[in-house]
CSV table of C-alpha atoms and ligand atoms in Angstrom, one decimal:
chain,number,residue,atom,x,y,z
U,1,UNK,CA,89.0,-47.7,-23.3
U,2,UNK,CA,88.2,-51.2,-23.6
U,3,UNK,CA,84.9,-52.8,-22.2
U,4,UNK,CA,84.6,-54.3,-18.4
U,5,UNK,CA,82.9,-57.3,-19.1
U,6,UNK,CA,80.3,-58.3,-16.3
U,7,UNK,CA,79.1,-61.8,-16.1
U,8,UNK,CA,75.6,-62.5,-15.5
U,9,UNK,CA,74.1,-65.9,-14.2
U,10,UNK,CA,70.8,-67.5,-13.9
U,11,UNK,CA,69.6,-70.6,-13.2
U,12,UNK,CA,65.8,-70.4,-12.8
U,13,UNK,CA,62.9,-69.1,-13.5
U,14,UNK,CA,62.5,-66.5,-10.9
U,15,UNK,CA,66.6,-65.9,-11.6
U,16,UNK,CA,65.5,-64.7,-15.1
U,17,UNK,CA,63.1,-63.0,-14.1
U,18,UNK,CA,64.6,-60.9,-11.6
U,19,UNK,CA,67.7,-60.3,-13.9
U,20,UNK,CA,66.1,-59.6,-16.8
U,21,UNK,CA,66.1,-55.6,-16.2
U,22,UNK,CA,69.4,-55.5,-15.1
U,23,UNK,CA,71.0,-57.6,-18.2
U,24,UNK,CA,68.7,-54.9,-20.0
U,25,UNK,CA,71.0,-52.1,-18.6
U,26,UNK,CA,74.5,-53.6,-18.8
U,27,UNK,CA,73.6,-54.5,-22.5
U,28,UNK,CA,72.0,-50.9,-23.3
U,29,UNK,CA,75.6,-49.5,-21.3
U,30,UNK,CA,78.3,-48.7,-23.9
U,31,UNK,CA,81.0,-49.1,-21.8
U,32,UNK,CA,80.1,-52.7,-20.1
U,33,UNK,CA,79.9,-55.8,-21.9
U,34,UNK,CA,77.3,-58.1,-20.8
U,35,UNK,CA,77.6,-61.9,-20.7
U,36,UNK,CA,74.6,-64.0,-20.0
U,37,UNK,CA,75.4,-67.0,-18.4
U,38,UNK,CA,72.4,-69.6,-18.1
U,39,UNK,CA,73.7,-72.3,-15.4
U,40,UNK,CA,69.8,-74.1,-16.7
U,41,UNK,CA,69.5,-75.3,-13.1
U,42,UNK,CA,66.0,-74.8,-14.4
U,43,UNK,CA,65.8,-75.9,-18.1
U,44,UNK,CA,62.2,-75.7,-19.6
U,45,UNK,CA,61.4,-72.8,-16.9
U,46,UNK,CA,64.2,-71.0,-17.8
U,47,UNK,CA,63.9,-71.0,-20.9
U,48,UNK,CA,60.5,-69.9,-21.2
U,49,UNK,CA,61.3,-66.7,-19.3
U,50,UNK,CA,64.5,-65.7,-21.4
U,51,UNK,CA,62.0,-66.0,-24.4
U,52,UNK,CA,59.6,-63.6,-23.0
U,53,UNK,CA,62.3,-61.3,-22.3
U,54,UNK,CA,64.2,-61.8,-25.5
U,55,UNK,CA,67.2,-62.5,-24.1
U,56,UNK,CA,69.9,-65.3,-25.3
U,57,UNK,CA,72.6,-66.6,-23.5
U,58,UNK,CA,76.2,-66.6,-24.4
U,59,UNK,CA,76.9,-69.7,-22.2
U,60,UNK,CA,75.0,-72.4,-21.2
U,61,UNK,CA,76.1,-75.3,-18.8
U,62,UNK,CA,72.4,-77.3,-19.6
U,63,UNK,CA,73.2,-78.5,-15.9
U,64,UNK,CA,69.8,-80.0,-15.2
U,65,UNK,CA,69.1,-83.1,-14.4
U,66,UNK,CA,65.7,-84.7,-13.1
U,67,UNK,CA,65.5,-85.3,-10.0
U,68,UNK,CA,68.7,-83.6,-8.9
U,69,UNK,CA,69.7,-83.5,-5.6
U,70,UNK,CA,71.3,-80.5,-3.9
U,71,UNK,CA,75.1,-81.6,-3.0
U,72,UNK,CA,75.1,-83.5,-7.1
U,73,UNK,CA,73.7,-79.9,-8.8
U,74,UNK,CA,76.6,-77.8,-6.2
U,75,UNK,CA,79.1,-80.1,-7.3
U,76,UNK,CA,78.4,-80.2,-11.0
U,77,UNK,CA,77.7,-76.3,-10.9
U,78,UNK,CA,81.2,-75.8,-9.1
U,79,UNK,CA,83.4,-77.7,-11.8
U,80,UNK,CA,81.6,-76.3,-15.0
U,81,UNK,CA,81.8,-72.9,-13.3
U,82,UNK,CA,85.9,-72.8,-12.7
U,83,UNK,CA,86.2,-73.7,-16.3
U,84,UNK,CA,83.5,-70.8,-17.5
U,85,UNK,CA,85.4,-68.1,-15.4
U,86,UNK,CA,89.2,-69.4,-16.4
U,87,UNK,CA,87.8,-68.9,-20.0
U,88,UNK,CA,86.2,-65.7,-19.7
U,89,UNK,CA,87.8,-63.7,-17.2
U,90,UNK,CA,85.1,-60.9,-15.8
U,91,UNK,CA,85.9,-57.9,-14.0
U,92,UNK,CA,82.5,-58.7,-12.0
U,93,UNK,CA,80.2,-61.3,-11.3
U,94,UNK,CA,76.4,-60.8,-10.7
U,95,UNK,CA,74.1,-63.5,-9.3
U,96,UNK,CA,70.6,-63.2,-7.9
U,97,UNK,CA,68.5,-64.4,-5.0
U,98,UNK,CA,69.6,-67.4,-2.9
U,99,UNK,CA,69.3,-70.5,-5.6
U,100,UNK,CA,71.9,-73.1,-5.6
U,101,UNK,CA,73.3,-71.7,-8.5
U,102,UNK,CA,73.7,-68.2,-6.6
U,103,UNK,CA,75.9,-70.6,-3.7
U,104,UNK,CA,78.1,-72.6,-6.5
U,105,UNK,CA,78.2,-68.9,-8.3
U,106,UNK,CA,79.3,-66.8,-5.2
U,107,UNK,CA,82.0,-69.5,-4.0
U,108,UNK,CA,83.3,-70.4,-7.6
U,109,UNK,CA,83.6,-66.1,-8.3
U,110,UNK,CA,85.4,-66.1,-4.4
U,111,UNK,CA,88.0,-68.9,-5.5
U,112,UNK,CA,89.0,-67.0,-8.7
U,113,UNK,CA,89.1,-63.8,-6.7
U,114,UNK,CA,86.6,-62.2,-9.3
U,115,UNK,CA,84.1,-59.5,-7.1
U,116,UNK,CA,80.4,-60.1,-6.9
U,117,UNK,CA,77.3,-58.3,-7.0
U,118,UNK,CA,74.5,-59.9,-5.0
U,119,UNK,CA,71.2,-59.3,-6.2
U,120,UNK,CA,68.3,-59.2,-3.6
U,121,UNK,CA,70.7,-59.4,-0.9
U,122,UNK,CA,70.0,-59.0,2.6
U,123,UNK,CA,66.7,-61.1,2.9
U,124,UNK,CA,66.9,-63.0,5.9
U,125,UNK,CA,64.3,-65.1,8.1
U,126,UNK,CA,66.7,-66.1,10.9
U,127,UNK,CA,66.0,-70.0,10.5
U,128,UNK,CA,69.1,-72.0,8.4
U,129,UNK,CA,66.7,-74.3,7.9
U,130,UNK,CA,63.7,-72.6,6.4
U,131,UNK,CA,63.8,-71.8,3.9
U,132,UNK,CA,65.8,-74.8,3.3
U,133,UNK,CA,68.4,-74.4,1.7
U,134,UNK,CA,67.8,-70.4,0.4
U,135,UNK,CA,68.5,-69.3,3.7
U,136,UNK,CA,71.8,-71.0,4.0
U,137,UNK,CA,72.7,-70.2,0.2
U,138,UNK,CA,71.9,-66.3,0.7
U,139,UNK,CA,73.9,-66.2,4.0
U,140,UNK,CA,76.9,-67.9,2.5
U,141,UNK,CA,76.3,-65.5,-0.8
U,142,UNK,CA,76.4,-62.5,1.4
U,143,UNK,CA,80.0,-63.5,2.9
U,144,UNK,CA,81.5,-63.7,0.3
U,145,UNK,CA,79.7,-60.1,-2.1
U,146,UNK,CA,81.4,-57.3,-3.2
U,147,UNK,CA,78.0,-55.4,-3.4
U,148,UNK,CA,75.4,-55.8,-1.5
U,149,UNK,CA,71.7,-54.8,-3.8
U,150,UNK,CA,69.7,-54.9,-1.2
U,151,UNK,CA,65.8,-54.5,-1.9
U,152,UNK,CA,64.4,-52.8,0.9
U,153,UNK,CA,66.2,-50.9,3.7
U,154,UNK,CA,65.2,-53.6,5.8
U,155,UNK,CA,67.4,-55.9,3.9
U,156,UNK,CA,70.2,-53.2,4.0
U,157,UNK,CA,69.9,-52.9,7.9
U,158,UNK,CA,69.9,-56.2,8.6
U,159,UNK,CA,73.1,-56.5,6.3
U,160,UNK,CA,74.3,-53.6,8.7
U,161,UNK,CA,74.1,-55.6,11.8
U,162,UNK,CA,75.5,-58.5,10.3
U,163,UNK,CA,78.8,-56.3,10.3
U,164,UNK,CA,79.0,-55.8,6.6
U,165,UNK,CA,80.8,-52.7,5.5
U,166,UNK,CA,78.0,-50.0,5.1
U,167,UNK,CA,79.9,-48.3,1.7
U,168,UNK,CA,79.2,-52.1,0.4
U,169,UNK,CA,75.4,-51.8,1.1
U,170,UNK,CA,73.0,-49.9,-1.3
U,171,UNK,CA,69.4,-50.1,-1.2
U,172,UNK,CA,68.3,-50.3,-4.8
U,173,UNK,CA,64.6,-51.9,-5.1
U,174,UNK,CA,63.6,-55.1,-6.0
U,175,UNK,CA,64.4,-55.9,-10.0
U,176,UNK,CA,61.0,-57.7,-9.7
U,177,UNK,CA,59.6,-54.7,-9.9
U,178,UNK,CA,61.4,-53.3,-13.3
U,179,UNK,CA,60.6,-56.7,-14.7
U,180,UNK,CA,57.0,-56.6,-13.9
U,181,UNK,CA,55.9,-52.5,-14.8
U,182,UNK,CA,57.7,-53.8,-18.2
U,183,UNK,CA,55.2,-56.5,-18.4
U,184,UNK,CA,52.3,-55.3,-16.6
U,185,UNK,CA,52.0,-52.3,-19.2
U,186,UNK,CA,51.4,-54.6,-21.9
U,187,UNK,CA,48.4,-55.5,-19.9
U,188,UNK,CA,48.8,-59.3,-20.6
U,189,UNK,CA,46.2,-62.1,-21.2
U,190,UNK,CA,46.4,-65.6,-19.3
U,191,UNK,CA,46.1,-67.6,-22.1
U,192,UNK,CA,43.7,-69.4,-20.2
U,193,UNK,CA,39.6,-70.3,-21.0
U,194,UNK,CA,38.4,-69.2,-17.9
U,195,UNK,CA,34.6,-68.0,-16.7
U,196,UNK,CA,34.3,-64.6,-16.5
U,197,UNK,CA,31.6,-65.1,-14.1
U,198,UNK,CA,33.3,-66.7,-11.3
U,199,UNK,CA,36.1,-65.7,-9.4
U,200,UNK,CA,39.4,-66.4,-9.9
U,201,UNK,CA,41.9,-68.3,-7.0
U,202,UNK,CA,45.8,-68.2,-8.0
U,203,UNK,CA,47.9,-70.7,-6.7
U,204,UNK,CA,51.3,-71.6,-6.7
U,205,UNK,CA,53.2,-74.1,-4.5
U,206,UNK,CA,56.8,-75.2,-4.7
U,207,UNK,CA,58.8,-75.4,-1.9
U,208,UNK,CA,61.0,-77.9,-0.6
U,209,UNK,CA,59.9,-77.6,2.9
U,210,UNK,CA,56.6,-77.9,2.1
U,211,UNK,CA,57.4,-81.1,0.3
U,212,UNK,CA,55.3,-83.9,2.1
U,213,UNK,CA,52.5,-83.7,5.1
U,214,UNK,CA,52.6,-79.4,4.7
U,215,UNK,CA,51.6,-79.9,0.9
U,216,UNK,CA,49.0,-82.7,1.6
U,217,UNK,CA,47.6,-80.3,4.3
U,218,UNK,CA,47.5,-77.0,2.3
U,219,UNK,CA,45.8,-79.1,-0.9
U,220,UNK,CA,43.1,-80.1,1.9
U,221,UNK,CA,42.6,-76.5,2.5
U,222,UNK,CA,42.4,-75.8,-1.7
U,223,UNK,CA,39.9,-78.9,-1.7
U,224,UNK,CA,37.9,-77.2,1.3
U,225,UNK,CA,37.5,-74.0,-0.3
U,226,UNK,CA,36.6,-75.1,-3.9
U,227,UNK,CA,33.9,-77.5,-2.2
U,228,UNK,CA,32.5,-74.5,-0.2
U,229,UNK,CA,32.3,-71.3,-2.4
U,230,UNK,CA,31.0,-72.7,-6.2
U,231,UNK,CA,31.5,-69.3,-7.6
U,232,UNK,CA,35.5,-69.7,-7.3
U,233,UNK,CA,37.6,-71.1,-10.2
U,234,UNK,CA,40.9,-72.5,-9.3
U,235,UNK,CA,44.1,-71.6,-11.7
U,236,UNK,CA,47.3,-73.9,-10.5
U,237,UNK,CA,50.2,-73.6,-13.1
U,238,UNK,CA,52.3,-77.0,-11.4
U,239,UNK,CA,55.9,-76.3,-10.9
U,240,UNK,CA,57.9,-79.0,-12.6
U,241,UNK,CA,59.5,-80.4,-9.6
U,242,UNK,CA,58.3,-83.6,-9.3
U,243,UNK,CA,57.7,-83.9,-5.9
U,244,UNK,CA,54.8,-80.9,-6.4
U,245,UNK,CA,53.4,-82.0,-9.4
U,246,UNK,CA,53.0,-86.1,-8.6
U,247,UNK,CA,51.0,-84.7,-5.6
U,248,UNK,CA,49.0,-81.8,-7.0
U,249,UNK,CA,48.1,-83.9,-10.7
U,250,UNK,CA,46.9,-86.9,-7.9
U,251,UNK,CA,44.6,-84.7,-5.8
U,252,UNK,CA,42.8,-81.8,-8.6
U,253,UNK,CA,44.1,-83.7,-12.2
U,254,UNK,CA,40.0,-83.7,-13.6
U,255,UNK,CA,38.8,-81.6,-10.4
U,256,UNK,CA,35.3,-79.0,-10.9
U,257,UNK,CA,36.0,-75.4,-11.8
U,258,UNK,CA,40.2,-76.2,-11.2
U,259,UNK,CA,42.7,-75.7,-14.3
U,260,UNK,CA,45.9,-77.5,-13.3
U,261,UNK,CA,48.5,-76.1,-15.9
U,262,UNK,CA,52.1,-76.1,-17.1
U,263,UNK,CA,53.9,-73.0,-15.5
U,264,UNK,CA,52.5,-69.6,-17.0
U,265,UNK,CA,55.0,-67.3,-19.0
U,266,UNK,CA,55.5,-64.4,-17.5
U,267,UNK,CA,53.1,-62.5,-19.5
U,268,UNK,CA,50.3,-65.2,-18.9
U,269,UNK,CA,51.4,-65.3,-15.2
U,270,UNK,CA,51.1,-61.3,-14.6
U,271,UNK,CA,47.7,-61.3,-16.6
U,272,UNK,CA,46.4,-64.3,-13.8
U,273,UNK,CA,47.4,-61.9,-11.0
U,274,UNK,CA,45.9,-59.4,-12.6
U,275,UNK,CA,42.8,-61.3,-13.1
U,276,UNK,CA,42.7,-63.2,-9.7
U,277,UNK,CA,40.6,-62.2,-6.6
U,278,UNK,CA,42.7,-64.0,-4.3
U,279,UNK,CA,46.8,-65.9,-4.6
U,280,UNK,CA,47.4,-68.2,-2.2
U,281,UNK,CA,51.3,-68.9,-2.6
U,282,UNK,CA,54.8,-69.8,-1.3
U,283,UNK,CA,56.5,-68.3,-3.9
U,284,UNK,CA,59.3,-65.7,-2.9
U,285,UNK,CA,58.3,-63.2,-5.7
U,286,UNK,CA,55.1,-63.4,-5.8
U,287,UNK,CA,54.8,-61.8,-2.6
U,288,UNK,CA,56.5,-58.9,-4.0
U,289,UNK,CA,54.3,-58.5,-7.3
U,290,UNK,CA,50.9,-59.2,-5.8
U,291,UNK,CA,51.0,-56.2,-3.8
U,292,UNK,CA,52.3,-54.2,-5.7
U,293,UNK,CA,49.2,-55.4,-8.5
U,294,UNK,CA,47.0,-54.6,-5.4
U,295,UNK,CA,46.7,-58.5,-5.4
U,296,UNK,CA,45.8,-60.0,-1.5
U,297,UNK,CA,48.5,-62.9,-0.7
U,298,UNK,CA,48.2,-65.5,1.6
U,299,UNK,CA,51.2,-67.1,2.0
U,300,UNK,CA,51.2,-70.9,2.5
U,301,UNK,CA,54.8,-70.9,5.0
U,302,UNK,CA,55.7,-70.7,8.3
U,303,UNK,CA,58.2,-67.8,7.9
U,304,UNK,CA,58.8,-65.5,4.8
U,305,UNK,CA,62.0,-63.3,4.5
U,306,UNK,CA,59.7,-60.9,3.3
U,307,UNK,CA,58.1,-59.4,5.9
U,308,UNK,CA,57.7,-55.6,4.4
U,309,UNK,CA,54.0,-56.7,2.5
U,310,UNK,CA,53.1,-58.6,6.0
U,311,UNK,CA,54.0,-55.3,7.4
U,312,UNK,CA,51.9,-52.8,5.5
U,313,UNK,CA,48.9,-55.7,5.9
U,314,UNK,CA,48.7,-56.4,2.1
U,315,UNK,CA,50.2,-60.1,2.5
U,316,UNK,CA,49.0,-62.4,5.3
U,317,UNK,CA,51.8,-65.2,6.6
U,318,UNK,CA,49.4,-68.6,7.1
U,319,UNK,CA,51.5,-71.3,7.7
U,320,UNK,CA,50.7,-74.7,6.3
U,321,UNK,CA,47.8,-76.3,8.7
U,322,UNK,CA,44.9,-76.6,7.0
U,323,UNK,CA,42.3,-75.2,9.3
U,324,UNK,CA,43.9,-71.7,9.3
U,325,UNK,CA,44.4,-71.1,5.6
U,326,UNK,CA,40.9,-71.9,5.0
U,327,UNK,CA,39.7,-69.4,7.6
U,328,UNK,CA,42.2,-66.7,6.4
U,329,UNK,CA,40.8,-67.2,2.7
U,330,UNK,CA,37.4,-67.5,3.5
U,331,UNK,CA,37.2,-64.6,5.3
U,332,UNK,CA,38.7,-62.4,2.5
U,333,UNK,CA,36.3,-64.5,0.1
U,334,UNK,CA,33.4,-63.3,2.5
U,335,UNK,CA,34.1,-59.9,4.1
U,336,UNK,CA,34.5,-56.9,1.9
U,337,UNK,CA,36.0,-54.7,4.7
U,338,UNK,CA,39.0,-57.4,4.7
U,339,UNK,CA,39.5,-58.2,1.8
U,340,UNK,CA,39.0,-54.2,1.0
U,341,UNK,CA,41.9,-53.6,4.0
U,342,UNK,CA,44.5,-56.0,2.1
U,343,UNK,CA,43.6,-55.4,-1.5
U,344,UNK,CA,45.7,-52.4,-1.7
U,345,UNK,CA,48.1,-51.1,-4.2
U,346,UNK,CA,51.6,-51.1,-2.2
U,347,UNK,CA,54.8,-51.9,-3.1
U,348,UNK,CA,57.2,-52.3,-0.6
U,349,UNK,CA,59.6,-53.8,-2.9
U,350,UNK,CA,60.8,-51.0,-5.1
U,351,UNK,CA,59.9,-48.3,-7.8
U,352,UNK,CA,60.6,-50.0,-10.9
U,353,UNK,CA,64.3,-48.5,-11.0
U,354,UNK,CA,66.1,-50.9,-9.2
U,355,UNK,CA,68.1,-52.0,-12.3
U,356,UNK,CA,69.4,-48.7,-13.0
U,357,UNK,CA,70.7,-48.3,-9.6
U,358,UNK,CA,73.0,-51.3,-10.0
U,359,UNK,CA,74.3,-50.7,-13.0
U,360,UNK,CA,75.7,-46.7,-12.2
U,361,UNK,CA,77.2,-48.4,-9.0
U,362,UNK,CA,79.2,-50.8,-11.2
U,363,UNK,CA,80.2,-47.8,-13.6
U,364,UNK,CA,81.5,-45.8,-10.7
U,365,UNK,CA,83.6,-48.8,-9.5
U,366,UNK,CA,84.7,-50.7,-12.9
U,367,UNK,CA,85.6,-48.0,-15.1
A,1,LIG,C1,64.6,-74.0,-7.2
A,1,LIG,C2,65.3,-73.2,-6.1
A,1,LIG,C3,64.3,-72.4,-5.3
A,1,LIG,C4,63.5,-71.5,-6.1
A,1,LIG,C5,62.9,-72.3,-7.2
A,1,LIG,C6,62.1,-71.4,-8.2
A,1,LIG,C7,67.3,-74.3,-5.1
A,1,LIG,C8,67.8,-75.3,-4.1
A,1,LIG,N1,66.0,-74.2,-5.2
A,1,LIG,O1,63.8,-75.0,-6.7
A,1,LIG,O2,65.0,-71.6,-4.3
A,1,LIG,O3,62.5,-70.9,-5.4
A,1,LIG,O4,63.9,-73.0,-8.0
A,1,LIG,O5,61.2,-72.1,-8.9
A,1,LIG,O6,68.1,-73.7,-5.8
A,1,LIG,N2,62.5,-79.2,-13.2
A,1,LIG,C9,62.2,-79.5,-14.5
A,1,LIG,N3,62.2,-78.4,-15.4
A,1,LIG,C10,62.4,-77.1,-15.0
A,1,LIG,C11,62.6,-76.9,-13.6
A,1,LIG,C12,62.7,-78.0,-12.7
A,1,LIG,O7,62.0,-80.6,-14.9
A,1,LIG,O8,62.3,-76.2,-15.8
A,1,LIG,C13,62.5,-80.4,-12.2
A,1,LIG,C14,63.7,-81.3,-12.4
A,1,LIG,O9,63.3,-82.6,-12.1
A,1,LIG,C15,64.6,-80.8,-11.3
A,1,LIG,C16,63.6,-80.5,-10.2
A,1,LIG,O10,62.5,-79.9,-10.9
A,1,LIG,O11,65.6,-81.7,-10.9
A,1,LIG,C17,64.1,-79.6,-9.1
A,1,LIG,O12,64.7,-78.4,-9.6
A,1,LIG,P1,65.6,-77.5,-8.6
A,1,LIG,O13,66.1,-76.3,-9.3
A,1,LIG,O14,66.7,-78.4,-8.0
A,1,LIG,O15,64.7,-77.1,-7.4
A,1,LIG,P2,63.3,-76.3,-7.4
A,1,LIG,O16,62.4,-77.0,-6.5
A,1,LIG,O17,62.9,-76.0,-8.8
A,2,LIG,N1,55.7,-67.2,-12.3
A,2,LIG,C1,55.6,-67.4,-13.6
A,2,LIG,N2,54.7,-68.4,-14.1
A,2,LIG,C2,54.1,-69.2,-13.2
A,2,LIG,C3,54.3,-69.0,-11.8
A,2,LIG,C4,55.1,-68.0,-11.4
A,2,LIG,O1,56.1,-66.7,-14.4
A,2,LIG,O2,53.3,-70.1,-13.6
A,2,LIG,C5,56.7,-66.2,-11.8
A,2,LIG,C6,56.2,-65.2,-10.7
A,2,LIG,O3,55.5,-64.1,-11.3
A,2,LIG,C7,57.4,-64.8,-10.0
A,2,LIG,C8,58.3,-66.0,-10.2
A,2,LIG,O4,57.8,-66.8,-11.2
A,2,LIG,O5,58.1,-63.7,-10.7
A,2,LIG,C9,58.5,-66.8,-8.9
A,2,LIG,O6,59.1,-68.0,-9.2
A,2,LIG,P1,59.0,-69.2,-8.1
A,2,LIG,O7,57.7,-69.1,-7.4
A,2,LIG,O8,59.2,-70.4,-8.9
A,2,LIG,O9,60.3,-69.0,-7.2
A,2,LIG,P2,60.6,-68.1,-5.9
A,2,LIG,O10,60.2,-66.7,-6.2
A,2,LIG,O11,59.8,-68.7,-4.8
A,2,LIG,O12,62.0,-68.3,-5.7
């Protein structure tokens, strides 16, 4: 019997991440052959997290370009795609989250007819414009899946009442979760020189729709916070977009007790988690690793897709004015009982098997 060759793509960092496990799988599976196909929407992220995962990929369309702007990176993604799939011919497609490169990767597999497996599908806030553009990307995406992998049940029903075809629909777990037991386990360092005797705030901030007056007013709330409570210590790995980083380097570059840094590797990021009282984020995974670290979030966004931690009461949704995230952090800083009722081991987001799941659903309909 010859091979069924499933393509995989990424195109950033949390991509990578998230696919990781399941490229594991196919590759460990002898009767699927796994390509690895790096779009390097994200260059220097990327790259940093296939190293920590050892993987190497078989194409790569080194599409990044500073600075890029959404309909230029679609375009460019679209025309380097056609030629990829002409050339290689897969009987499947996989492509994660709700990235540009998942869009360009969904429509480019629907124009050559090829089937695809959505990864992390299903997440939904209800706005088109916020997350802007995920939640356009993921709702295009799901139109146009062969599988639907969706997280959560949540996700799946929501899938459901969109009208999608239920024996499309599986409920696997987050890949987040294989990706980080793998890594946890090694119980990682950070890499970092930090004081053991003060405690440690994580933050990450990236998101386009943040970009502006919401950034300016959550940095006021960091500034508030580091000024009030001298026994914290601020770690803030800067994303590489530039809009972040010209305006986080400006307000804490040479600040007390904060270490502004490039992004962690994986292993350095999990060990910060691991060592951090409190993340304040608008990351998409990190709300589904913190809690299952037993890591309070507050997340710095009006809406999140990922409403399962808010839920159980182990992530907290702040929104971006400044007065109410430094209430909501000060008040887990202060108060045991809160922080206590939010610093709990859950995770919402899978077992740590999600991978394996995807991969026997693609046997039983490829081979
Ligand atoms: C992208 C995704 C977002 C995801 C995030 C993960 C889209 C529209 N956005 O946002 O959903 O949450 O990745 O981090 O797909 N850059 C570098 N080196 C890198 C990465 C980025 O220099 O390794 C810079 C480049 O100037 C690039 C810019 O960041 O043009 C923006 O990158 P892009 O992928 O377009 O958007 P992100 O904000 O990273
Ligand atoms: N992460 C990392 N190093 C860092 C910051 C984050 O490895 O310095 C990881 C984090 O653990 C999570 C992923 O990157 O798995 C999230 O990526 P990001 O926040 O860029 O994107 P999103 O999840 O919001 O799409």
């Amino acid at each position: 019997m010859t091979r069924k060759t499933v393509l995989v793509t990424v195109g950033t960092r949390p991509e990578a991440i998230k696919m990781a496990p399941v490229i594991r799988a196919l590759q460990a599976d002898p009767d699927l052959d796994c390509r690895v196909l790096a779009t390097a929407q994200h260059r220097q992220m990327l790259d940093q997290v296939l190293a920590v995962f050892g993987i190497t990929p078989d194409i790569d369309l080194d599409i990044m370009q500073p600075g890029q702007t959404l309909s230029g990176l679609t375009g460019r993604l679209l025309i380097r795609l056609e030629e990829v799939l002409a050339a290689e011919r897969p009987a499947a497609i996989l492509a994660q989250g709700d990235t540009t490169t998942v869009l360009a990767t969904a429509l480019a597999a629907f124009y050559d007819r090829i089937p695809l497996g959505h990864v992390e599908a299903g997440l939904r806030t209800g706005d088109i414009t916020n997350p802007f553009p995920e939640e356009m990307n993921r709702v295009v995406a799901s139109h146009l899946t062969r599988w639907h992998f969706a997280p959560t049940q949540l996700a799946a029903d929501r899938l459901l009442a969109e009208g999608y075809a239920p024996d499309s629909v599986q409920v696997t777990g987050n890949t987040v979760i294989d990706a980080l037991h793998h890594v946890a386990a090694m119980n990682p360092d950070t890499g970092l020189d930090l004081d053991p005797g003060k405690r440690l705030l994580l933050v990450t901030l990236h998101r386009r729709e943040n970009f502006g007056a919401p950034l300016a007013r959550i940095c006021d709330a960091l500034e508030r916070l580091m000024a009030d409570n001298p026994d914290l210590q601020m770690v803030l790995p800067v994303h590489h977009n530039p809009n972040v980083r010209g305006v986080v380097n400006a307000r804490f570059g040479g600040a007390d007790r904060v270490i502004l840094c490039e992004p962690l590797d994986y292993t350095a990021f999990v060990g910060a988690m691991s060592r951090a009282t409190l993340i304040m984020s608008d990351s998409g995974g990190v709300q589904e690793e913190a809690p299952a670290l037993g890591k309070p979030v507050l997340v710095l966004r009006e809406t999140t897709e990922r409403p399962e931690a808010v839920t159980a009461g182990v992530t907290r949704l702040v929104g971006t004015q400044t007065e109410p995230i430094r209430a909501a952090a000060q008040e887990l800083l202060d108060d045991p009982a809160a922080y206590a009722a939010m610093a709990r081991r859950e995770s919402p987001y899978g077992d740590g098997k999600a991978a394996g799941r995807i991969v026997q659903t693609l046997r039983r309909d490829l081979l």
